[in-house]
mmCIF file with all atom_site columns, C-alpha atoms in Angstrom:
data_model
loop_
_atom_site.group_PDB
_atom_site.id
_atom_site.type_symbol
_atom_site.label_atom_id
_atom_site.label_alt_id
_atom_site.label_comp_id
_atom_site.label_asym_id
_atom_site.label_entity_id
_atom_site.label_seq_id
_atom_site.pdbx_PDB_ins_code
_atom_site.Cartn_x
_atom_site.Cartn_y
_atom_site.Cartn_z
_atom_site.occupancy
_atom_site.B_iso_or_equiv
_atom_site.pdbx_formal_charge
_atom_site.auth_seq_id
_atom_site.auth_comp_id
_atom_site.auth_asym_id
_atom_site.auth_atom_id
_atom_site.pdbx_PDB_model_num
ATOM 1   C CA . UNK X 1 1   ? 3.104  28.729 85.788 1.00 0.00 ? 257 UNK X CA 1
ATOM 2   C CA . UNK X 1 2   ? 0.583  26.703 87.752 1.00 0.00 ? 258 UNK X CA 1
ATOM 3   C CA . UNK X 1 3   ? 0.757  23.239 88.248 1.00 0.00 ? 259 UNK X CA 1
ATOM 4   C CA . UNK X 1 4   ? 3.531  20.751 87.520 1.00 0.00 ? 260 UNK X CA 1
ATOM 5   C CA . UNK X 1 5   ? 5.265  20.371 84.231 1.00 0.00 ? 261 UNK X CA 1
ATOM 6   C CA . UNK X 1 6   ? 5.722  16.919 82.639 1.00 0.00 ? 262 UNK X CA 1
ATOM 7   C CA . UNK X 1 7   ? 7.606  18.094 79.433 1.00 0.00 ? 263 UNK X CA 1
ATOM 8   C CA . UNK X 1 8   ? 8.387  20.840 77.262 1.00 0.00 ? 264 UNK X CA 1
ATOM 9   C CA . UNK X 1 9   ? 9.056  21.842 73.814 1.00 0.00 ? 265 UNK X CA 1
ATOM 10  C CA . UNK X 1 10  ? 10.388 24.376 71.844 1.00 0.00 ? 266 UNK X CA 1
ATOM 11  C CA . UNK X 1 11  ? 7.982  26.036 69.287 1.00 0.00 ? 267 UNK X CA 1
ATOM 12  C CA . UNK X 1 12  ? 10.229 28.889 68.443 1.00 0.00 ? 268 UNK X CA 1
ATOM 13  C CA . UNK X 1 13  ? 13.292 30.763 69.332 1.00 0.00 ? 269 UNK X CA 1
ATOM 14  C CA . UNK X 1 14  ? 10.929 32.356 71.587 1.00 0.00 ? 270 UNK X CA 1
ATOM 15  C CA . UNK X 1 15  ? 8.031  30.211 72.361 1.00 0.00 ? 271 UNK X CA 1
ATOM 16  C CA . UNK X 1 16  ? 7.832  26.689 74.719 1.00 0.00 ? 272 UNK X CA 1
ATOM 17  C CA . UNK X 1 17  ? 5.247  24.570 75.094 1.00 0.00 ? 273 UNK X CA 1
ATOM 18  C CA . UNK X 1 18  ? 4.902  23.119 78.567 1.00 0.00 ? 274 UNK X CA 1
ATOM 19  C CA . UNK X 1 19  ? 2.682  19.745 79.255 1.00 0.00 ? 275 UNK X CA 1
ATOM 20  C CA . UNK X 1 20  ? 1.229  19.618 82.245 1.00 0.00 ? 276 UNK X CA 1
ATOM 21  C CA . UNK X 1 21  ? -1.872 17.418 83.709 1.00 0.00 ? 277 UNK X CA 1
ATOM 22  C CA . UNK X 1 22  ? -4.535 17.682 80.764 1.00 0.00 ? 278 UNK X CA 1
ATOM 23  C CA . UNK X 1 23  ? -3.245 21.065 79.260 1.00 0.00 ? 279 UNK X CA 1
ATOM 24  C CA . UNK X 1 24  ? -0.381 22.396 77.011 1.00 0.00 ? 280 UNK X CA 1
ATOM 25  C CA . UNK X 1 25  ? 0.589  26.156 78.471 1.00 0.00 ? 281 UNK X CA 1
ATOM 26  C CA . UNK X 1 26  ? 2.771  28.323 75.825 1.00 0.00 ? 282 UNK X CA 1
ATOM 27  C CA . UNK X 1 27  ? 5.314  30.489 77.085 1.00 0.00 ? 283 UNK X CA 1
ATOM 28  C CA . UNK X 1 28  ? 6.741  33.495 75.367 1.00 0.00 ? 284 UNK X CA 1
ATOM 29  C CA . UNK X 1 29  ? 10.020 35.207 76.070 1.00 0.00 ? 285 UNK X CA 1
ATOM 30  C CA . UNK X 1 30  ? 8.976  38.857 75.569 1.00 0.00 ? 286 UNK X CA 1
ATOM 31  C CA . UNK X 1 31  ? 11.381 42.192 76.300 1.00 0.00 ? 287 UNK X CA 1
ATOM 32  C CA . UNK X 1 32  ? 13.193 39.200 78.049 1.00 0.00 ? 288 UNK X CA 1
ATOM 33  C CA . UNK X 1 33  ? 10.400 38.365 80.121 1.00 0.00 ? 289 UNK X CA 1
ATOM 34  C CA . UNK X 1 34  ? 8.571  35.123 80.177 1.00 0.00 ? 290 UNK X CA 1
ATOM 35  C CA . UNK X 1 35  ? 4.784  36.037 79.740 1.00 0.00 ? 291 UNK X CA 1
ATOM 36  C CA . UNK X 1 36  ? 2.127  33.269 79.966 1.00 0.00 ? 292 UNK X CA 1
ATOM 37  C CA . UNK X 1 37  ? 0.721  33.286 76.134 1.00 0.00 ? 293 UNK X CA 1
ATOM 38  C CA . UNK X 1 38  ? -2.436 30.591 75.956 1.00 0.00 ? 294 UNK X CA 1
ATOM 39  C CA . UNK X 1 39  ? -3.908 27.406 77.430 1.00 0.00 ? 295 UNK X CA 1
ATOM 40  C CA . UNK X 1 40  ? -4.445 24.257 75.319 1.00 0.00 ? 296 UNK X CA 1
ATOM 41  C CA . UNK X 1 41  ? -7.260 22.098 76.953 1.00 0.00 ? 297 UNK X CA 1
ATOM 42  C CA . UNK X 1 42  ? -6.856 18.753 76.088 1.00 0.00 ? 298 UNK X CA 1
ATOM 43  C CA . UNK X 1 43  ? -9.188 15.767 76.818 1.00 0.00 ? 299 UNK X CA 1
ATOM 44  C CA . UNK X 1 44  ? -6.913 13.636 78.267 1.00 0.00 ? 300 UNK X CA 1
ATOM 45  C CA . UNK X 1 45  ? -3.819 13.698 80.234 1.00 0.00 ? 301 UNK X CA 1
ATOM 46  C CA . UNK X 1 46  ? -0.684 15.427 78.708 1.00 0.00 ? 302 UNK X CA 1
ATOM 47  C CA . UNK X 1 47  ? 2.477  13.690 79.719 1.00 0.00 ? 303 UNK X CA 1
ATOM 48  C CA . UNK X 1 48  ? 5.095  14.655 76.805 1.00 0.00 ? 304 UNK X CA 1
ATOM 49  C CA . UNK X 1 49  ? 4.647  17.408 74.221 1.00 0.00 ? 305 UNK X CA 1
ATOM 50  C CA . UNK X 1 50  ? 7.149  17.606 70.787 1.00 0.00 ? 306 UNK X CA 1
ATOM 51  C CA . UNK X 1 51  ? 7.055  20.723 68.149 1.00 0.00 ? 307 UNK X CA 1
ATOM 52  C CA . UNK X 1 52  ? 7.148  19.500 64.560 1.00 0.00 ? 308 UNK X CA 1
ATOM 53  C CA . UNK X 1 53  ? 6.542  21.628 61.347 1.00 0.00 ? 309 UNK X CA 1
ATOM 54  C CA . UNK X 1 54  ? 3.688  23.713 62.947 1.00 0.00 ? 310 UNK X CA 1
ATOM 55  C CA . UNK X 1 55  ? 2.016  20.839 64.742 1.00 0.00 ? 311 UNK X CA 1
ATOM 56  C CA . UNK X 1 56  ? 2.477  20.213 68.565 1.00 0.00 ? 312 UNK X CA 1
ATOM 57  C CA . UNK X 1 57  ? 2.607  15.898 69.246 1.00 0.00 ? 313 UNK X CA 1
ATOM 58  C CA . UNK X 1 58  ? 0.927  15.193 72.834 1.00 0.00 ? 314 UNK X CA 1
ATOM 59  C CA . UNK X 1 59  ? 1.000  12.095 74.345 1.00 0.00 ? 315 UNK X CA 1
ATOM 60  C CA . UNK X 1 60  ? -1.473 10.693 76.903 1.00 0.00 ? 316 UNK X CA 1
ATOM 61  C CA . UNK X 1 61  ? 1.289  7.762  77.989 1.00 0.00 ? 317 UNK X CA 1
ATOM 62  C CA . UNK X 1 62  ? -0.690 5.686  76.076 1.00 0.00 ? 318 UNK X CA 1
ATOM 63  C CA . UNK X 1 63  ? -1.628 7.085  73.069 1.00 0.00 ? 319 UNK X CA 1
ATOM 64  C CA . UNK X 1 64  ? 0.035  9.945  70.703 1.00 0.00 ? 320 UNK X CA 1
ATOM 65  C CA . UNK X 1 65  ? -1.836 12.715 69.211 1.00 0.00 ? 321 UNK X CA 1
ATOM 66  C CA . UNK X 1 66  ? -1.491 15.575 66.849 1.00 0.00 ? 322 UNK X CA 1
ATOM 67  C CA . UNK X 1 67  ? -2.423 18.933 67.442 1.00 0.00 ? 323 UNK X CA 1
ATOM 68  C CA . UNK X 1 68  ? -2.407 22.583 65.179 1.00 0.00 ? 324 UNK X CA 1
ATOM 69  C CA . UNK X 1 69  ? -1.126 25.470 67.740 1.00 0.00 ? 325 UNK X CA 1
ATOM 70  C CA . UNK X 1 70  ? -4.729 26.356 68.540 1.00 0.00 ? 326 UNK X CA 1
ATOM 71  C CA . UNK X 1 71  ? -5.303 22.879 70.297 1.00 0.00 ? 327 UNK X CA 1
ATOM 72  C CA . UNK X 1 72  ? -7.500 21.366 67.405 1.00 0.00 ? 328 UNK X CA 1
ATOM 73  C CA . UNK X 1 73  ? -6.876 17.433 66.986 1.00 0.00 ? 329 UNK X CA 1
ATOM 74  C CA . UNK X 1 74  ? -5.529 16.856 64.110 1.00 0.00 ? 330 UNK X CA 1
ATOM 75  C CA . UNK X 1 75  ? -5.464 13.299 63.941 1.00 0.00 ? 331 UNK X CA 1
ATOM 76  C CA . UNK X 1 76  ? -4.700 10.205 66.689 1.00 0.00 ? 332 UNK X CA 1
ATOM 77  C CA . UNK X 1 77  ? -1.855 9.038  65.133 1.00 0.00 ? 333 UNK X CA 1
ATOM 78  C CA . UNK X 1 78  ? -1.236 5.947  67.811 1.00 0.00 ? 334 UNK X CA 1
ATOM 79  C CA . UNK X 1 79  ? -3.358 4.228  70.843 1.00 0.00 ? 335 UNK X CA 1
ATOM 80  C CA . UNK X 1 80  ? -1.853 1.484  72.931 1.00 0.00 ? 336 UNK X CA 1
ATOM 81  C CA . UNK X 1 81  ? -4.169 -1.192 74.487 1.00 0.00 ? 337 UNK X CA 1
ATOM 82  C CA . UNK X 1 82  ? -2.838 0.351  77.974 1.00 0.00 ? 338 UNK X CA 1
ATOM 83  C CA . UNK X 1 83  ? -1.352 2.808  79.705 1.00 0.00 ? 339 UNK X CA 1
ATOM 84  C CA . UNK X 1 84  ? 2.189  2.160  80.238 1.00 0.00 ? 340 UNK X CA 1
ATOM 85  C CA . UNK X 1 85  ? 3.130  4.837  82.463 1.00 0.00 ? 341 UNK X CA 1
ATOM 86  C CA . UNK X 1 86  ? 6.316  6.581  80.913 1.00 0.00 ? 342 UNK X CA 1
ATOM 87  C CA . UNK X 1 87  ? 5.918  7.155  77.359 1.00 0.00 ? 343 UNK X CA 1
ATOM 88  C CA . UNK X 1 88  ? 7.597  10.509 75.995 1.00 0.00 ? 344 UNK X CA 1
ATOM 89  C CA . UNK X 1 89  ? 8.291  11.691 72.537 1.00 0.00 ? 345 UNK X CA 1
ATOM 90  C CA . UNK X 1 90  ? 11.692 13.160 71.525 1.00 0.00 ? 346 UNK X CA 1
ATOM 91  C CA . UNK X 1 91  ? 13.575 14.716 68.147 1.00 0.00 ? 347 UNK X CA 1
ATOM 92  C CA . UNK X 1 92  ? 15.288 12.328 65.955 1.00 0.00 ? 348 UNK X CA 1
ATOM 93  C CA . UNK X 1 93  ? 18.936 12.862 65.287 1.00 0.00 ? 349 UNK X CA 1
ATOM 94  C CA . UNK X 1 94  ? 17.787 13.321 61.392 1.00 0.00 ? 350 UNK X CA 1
ATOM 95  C CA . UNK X 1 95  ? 17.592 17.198 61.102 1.00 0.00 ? 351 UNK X CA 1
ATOM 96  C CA . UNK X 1 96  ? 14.317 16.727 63.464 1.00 0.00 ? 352 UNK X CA 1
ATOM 97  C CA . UNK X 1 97  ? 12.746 15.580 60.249 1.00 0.00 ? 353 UNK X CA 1
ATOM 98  C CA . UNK X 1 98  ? 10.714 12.750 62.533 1.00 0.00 ? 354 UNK X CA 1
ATOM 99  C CA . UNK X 1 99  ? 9.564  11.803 66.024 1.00 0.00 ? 355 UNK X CA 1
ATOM 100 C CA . UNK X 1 100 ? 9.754  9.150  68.231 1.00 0.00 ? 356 UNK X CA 1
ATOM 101 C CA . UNK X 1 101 ? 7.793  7.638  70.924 1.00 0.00 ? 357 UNK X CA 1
ATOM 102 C CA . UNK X 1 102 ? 8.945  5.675  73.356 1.00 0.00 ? 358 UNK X CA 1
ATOM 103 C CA . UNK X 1 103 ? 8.103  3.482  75.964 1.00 0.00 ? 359 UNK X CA 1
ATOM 104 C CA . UNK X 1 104 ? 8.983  1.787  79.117 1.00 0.00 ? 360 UNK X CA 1
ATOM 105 C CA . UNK X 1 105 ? 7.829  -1.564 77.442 1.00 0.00 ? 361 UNK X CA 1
ATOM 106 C CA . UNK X 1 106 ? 10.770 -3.846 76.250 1.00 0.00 ? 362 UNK X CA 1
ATOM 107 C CA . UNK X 1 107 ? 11.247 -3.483 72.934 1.00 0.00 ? 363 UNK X CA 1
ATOM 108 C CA . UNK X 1 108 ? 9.073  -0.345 71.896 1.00 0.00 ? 364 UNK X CA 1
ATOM 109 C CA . UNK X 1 109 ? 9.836  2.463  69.600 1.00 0.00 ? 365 UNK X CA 1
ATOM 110 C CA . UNK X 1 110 ? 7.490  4.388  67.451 1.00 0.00 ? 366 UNK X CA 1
#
């Protein structure tokens, strides 16, 4: 793994997802060896990755976007007027039916 990690994910029992600087590197756990899958460019800084339903949710610290597992946008599903340094998305208690963002900003869930 090059470069420094800012999150990860699990995708499946098997499979990670690990944000770092503007790219999303999967992991697989293969003959019980970690083997470095694919790269996910993204165009813009990757600070906390979630695994939802087939989708991966990036966020930039500002903004939250939705990727497929190829690294196609799906859709921008939030954009702050700035960058507020620590935002981070993590699984609801709810059968990790939903996802939260949150921020360092008083008052802030999404």
């Amino acid at each position: 793994m090059s470069g420094t990690p800012h999150d990860m994910c699990l995708i499946t029992p098997c499979q990670v997802a690990v944000a770092m600087g503007s790219r999303i590197q999967i992991v697989s756990v293969i003959s019980g060896q970690l083997v470095n899958d694919r790269w996910l460019y993204l165009p813009h800084e990757c600070r906390g990755v979630a695994h939802l339903q087939g989708y991966l949710y990036v966020t930039s610290g500002s903004a939250l976007y939705k990727y497929n597992l190829t690294g196609t946008l799906v859709k921008k599903m939030y954009v702050g007027t700035s960058d507020s340094g620590n935002c981070h998305e993590q699984y609801s208690p709810d059968n990790y039916q939903n996802i939260y963002q949150s921020s360092i900003n008083p008052n802030v869930m999404l």
